[in-house]
PDB file of C-alpha atoms and ligand atoms in Angstrom:
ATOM      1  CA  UNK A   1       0.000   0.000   0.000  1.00  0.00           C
ATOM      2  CA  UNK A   2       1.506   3.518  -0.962  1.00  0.00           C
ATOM      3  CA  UNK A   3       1.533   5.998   1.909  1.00  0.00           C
ATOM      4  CA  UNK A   4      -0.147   8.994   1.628  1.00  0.00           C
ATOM      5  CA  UNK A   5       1.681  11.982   0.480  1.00  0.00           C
ATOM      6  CA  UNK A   6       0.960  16.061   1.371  1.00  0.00           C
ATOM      7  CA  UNK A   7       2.041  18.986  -0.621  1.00  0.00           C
ATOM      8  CA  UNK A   8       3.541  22.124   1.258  1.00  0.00           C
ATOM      9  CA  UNK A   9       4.724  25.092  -0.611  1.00  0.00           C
ATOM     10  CA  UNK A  10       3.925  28.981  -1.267  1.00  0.00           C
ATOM     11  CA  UNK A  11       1.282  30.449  -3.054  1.00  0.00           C
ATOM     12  CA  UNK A  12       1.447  29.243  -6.317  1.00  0.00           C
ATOM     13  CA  UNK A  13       3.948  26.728  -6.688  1.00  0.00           C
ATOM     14  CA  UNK A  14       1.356  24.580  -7.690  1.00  0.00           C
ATOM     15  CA  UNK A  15       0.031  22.322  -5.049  1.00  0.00           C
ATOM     16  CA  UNK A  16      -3.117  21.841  -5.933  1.00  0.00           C
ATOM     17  CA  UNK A  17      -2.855  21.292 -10.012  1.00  0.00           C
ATOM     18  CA  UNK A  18       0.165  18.558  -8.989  1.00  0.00           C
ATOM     19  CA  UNK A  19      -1.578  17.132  -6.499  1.00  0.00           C
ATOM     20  CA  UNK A  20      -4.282  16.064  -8.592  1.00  0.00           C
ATOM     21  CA  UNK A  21      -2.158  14.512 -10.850  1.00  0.00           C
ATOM     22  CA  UNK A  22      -0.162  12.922  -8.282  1.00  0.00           C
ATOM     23  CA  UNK A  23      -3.022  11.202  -7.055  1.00  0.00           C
ATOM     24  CA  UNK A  24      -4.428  10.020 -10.428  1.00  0.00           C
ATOM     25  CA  UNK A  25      -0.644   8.390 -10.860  1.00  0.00           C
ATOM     26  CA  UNK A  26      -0.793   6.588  -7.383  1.00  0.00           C
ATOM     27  CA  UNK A  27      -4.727   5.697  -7.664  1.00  0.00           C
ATOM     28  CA  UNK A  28      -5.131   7.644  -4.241  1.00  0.00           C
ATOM     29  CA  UNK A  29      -8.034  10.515  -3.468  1.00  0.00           C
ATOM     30  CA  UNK A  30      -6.806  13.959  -3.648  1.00  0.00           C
ATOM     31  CA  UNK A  31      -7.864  16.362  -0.620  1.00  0.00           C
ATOM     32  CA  UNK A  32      -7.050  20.309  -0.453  1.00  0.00           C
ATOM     33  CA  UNK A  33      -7.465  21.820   3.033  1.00  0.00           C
ATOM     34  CA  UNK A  34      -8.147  24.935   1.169  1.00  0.00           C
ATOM     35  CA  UNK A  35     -11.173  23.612  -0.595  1.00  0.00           C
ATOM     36  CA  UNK A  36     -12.252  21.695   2.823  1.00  0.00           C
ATOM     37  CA  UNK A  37     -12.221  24.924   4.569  1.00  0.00           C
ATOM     38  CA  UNK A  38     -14.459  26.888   1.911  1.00  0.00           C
ATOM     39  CA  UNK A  39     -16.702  23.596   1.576  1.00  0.00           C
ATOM     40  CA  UNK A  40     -16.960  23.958   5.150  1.00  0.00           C
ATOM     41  CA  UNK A  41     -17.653  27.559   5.356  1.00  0.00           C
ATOM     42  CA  UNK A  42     -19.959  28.005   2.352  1.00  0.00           C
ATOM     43  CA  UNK A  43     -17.668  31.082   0.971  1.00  0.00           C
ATOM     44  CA  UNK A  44     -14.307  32.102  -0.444  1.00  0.00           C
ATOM     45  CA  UNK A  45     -11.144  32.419   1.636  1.00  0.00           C
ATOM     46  CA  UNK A  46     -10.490  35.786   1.119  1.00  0.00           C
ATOM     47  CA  UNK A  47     -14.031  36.125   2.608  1.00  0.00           C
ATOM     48  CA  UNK A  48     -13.122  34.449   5.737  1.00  0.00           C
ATOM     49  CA  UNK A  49     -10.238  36.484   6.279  1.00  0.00           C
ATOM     50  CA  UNK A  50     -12.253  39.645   5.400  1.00  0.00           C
ATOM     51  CA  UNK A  51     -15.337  38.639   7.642  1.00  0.00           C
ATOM     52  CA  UNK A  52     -13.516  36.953  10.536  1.00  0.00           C
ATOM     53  CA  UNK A  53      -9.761  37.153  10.207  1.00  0.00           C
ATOM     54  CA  UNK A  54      -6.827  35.333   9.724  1.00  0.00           C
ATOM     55  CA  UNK A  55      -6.569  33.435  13.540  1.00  0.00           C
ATOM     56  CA  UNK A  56     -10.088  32.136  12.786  1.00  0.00           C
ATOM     57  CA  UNK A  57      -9.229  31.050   9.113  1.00  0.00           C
ATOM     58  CA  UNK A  58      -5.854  29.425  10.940  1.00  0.00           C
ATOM     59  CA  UNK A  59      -7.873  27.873  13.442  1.00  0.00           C
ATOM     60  CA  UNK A  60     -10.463  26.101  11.440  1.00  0.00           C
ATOM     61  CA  UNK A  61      -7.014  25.001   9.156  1.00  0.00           C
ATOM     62  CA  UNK A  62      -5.362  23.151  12.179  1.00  0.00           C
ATOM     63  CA  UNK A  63      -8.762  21.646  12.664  1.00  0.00           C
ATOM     64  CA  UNK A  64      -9.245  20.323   8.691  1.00  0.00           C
ATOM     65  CA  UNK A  65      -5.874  18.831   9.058  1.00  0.00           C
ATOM     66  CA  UNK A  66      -6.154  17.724  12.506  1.00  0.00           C
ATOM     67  CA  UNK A  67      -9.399  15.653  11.412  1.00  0.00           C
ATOM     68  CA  UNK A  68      -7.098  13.927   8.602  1.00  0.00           C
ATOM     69  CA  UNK A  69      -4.920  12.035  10.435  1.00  0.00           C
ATOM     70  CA  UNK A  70      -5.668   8.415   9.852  1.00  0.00           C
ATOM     71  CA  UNK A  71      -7.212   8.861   6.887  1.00  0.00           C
ATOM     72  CA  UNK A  72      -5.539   6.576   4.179  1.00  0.00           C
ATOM     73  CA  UNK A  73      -5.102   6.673   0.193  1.00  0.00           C
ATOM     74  CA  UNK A  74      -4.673  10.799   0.412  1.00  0.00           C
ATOM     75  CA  UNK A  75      -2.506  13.145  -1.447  1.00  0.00           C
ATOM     76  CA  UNK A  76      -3.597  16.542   0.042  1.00  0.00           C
ATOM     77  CA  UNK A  77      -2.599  19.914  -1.053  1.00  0.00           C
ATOM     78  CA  UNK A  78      -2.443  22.201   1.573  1.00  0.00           C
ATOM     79  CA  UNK A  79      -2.764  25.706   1.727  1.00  0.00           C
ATOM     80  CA  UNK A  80       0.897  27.904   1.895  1.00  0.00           C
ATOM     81  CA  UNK A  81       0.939  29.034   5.568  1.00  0.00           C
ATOM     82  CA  UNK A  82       0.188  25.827   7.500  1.00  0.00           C
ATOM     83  CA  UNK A  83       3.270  24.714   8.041  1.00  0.00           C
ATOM     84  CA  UNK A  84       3.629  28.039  10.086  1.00  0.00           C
ATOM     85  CA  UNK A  85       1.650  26.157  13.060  1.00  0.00           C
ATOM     86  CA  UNK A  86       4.444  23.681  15.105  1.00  0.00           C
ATOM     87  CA  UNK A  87       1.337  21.516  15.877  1.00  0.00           C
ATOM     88  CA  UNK A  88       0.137  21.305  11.805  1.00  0.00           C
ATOM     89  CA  UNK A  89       3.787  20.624  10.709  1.00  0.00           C
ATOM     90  CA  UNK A  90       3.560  17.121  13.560  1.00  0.00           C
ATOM     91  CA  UNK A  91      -0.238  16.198  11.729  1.00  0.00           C
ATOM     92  CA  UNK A  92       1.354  16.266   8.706  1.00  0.00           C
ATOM     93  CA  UNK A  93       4.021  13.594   9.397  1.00  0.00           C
ATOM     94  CA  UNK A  94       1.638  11.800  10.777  1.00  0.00           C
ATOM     95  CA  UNK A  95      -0.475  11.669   7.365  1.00  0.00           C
ATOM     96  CA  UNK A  96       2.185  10.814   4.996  1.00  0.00           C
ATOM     97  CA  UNK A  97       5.687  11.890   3.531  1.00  0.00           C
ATOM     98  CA  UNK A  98       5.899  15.660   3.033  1.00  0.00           C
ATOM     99  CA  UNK A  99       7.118  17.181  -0.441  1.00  0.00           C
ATOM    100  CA  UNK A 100       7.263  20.802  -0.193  1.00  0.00           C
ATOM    101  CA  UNK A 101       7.081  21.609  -4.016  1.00  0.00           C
ATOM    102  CA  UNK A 102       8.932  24.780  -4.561  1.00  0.00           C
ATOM    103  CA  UNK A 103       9.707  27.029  -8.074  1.00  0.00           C
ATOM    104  CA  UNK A 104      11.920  30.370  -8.570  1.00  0.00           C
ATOM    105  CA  UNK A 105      10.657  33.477  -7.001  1.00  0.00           C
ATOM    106  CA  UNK A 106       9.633  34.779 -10.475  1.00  0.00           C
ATOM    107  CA  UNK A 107       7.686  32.159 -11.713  1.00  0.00           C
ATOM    108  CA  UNK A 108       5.732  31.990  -8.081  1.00  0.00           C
ATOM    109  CA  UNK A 109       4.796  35.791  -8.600  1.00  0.00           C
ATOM    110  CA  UNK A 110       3.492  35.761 -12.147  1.00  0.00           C
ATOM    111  CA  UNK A 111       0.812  32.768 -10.799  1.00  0.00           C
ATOM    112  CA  UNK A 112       0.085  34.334  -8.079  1.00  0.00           C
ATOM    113  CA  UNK A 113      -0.265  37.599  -9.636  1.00  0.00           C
ATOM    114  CA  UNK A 114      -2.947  36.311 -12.181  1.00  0.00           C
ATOM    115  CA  UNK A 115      -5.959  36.611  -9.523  1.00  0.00           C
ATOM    116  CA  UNK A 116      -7.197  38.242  -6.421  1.00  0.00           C
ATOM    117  CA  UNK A 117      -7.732  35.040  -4.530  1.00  0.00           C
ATOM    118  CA  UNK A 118      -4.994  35.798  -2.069  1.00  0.00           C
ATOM    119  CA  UNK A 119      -5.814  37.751   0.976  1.00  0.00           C
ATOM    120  CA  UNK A 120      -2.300  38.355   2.408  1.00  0.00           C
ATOM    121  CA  UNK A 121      -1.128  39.655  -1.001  1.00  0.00           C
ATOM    122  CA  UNK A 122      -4.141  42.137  -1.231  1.00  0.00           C
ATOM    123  CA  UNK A 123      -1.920  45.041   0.044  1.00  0.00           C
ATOM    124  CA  UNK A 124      -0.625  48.453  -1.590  1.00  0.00           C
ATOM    125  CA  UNK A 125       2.636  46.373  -2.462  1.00  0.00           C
ATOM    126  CA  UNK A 126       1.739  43.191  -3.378  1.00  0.00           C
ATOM    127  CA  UNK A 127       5.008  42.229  -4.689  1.00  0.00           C
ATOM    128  CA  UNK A 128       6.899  43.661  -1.190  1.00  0.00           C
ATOM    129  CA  UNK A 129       4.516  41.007   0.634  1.00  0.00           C
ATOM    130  CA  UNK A 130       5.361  38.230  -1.665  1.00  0.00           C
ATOM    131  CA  UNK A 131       8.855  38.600  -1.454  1.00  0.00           C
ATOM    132  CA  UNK A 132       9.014  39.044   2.637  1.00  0.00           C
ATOM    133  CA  UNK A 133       6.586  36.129   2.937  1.00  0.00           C
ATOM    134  CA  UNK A 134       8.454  33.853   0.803  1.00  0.00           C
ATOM    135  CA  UNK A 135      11.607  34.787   2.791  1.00  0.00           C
ATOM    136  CA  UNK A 136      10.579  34.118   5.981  1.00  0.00           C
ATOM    137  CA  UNK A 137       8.815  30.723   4.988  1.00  0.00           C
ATOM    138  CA  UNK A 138      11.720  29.262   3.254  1.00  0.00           C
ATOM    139  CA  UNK A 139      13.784  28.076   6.534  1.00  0.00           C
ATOM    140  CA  UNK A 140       9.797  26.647   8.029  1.00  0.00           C
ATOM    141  CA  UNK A 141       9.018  24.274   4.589  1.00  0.00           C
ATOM    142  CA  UNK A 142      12.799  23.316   4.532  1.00  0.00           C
ATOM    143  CA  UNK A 143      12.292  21.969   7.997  1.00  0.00           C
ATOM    144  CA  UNK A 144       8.550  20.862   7.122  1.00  0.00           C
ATOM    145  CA  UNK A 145       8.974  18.937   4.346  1.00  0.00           C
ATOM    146  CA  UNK A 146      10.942  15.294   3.897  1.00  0.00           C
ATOM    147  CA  UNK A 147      12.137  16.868   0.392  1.00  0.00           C
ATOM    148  CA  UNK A 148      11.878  19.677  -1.784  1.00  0.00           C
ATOM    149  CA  UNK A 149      11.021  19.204  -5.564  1.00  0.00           C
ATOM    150  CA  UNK A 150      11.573  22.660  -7.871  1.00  0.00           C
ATOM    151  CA  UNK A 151       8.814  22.631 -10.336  1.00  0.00           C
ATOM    152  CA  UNK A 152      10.501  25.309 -12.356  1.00  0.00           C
ATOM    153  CA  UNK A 153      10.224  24.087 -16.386  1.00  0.00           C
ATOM    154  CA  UNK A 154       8.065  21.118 -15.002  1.00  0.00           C
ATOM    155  CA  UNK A 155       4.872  20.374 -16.270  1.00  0.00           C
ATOM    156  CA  UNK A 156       2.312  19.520 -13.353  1.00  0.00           C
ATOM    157  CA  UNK A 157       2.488  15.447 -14.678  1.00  0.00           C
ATOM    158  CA  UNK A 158       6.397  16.064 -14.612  1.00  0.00           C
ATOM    159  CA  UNK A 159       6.616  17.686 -11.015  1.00  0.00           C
ATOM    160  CA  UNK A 160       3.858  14.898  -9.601  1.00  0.00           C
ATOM    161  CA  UNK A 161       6.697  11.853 -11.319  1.00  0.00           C
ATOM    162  CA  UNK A 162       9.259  13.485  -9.654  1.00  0.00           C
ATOM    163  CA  UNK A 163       7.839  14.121  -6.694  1.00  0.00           C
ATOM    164  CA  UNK A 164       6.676  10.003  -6.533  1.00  0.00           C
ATOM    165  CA  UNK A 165      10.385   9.317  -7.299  1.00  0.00           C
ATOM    166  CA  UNK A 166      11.849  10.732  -4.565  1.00  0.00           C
ATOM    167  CA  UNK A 167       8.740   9.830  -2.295  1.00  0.00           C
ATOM    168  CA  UNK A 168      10.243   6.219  -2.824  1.00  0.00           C
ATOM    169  CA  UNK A 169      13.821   7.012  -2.809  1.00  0.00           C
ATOM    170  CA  UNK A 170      12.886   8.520   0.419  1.00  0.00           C
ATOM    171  CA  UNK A 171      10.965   5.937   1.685  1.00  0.00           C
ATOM    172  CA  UNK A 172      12.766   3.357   1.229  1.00  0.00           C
ATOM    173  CA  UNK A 173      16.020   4.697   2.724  1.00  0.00           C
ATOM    174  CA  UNK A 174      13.361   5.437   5.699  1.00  0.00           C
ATOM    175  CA  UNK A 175      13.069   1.791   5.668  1.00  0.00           C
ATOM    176  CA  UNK A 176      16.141   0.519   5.562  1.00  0.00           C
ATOM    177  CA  UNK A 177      17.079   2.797   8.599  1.00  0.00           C
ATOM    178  CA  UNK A 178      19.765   4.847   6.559  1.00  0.00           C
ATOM    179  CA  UNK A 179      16.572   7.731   6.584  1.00  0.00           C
TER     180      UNK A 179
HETATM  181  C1  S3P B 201      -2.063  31.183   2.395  1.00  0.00           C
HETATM  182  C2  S3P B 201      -2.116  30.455   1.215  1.00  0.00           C
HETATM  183  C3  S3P B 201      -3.382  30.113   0.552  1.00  0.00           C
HETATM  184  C4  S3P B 201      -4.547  30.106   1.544  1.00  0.00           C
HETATM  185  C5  S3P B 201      -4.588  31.384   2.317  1.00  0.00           C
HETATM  186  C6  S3P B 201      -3.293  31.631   3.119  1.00  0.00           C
HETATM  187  C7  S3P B 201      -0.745  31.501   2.961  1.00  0.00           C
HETATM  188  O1  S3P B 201      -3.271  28.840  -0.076  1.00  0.00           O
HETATM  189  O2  S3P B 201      -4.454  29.013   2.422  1.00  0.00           O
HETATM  190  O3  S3P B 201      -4.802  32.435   1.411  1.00  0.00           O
HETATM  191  O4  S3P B 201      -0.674  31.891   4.145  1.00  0.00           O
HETATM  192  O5  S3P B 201       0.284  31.338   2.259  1.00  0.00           O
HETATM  193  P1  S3P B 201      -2.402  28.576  -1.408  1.00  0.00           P
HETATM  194  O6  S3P B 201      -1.001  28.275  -0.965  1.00  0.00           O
HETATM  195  O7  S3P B 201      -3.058  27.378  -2.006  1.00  0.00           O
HETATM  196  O8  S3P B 201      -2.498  29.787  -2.251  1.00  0.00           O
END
């Protein structure tokens, strides 16, 4: 049985587009805590943040991925800032293996910069809140993640291989107890 696998990663690296083809490779179900959380709510993200903040958006997060663990034959996408919470980045080892898929700086900002569907970007600067949130993460996904796969000149079926590659090459060096 494959284990399940979870996507961290900024805004736009492409989570959610490689996660579904990661699961259709592996035959598992593909999850997004961001689409849980508006499912749950009944309205956008940037409407939760607007109408109640970002501790209550982070709260009902924790819980979404909290409520996962257990849950087999995943590969969940989750959204950029979880792995800011100590207590997320333990639920997510305790899913499955953790790729944090990653791409250069540029290519981040022109996908994110193609809609309005992120709240902590909808500033007078946009680009100055990119580039200090994206510094500060770097160091938490690095320490997050069991591997980091750059999905710069990937397709999404190309980044979701690579990322099973080294989901195996990582396992089993986990299992032989050279990890
Ligand atoms: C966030 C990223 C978003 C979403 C929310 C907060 C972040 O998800 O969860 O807007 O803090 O980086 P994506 O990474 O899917 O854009």
């Amino acid at each position: 049985m494959l284990p399940n696998f979870v996507l961290v990663g900024f805004m736009g690296s492409g989570k959610s587009s490689v996660g579904r083809h990661l699961a259709a490779l592996v035959g598992h179900r593909f999850l997004d805590t961001d689409e849980l959380i508006v499912d749950e709510k009944g309205c956008p993200i940037t409407r939760i943040f607007a109408d109640e903040g970002e501790a209550a958006f982070r709260a009902i997060e924790a819980r979404v991925l909290r409520d996962l663990v257990g849950v087999c034959g995943i590969v969940l996408a989750t959204g950029g800032g979880i792995v800011l919470d100590p207590f997320n980045r333990e639920r997510m080892r305790e899913i499955g293996i953790v790729a944090w898929l990653d791409a250069d700086a540029e290519v981040l900002y022109e996908r994110v910069s193609r809609n309005r569907k992120r709240p902590l970007l909808q500033t007078e600067d946009p680009r100055a809140a990119f580039d200090s949130l994206l510094a500060a993460r770097q160091e938490v996904y690095t320490e997050a993640s069991d591997f980091r796969v750059d999905s710069t000149g990937l397709t999404h079926e190309m980044a979701a291989k690579r990322i099973f590659e080294q989901a195996m090459r990582f396992k089993r060096a986990q299992d032989s107890g050279c990890g």
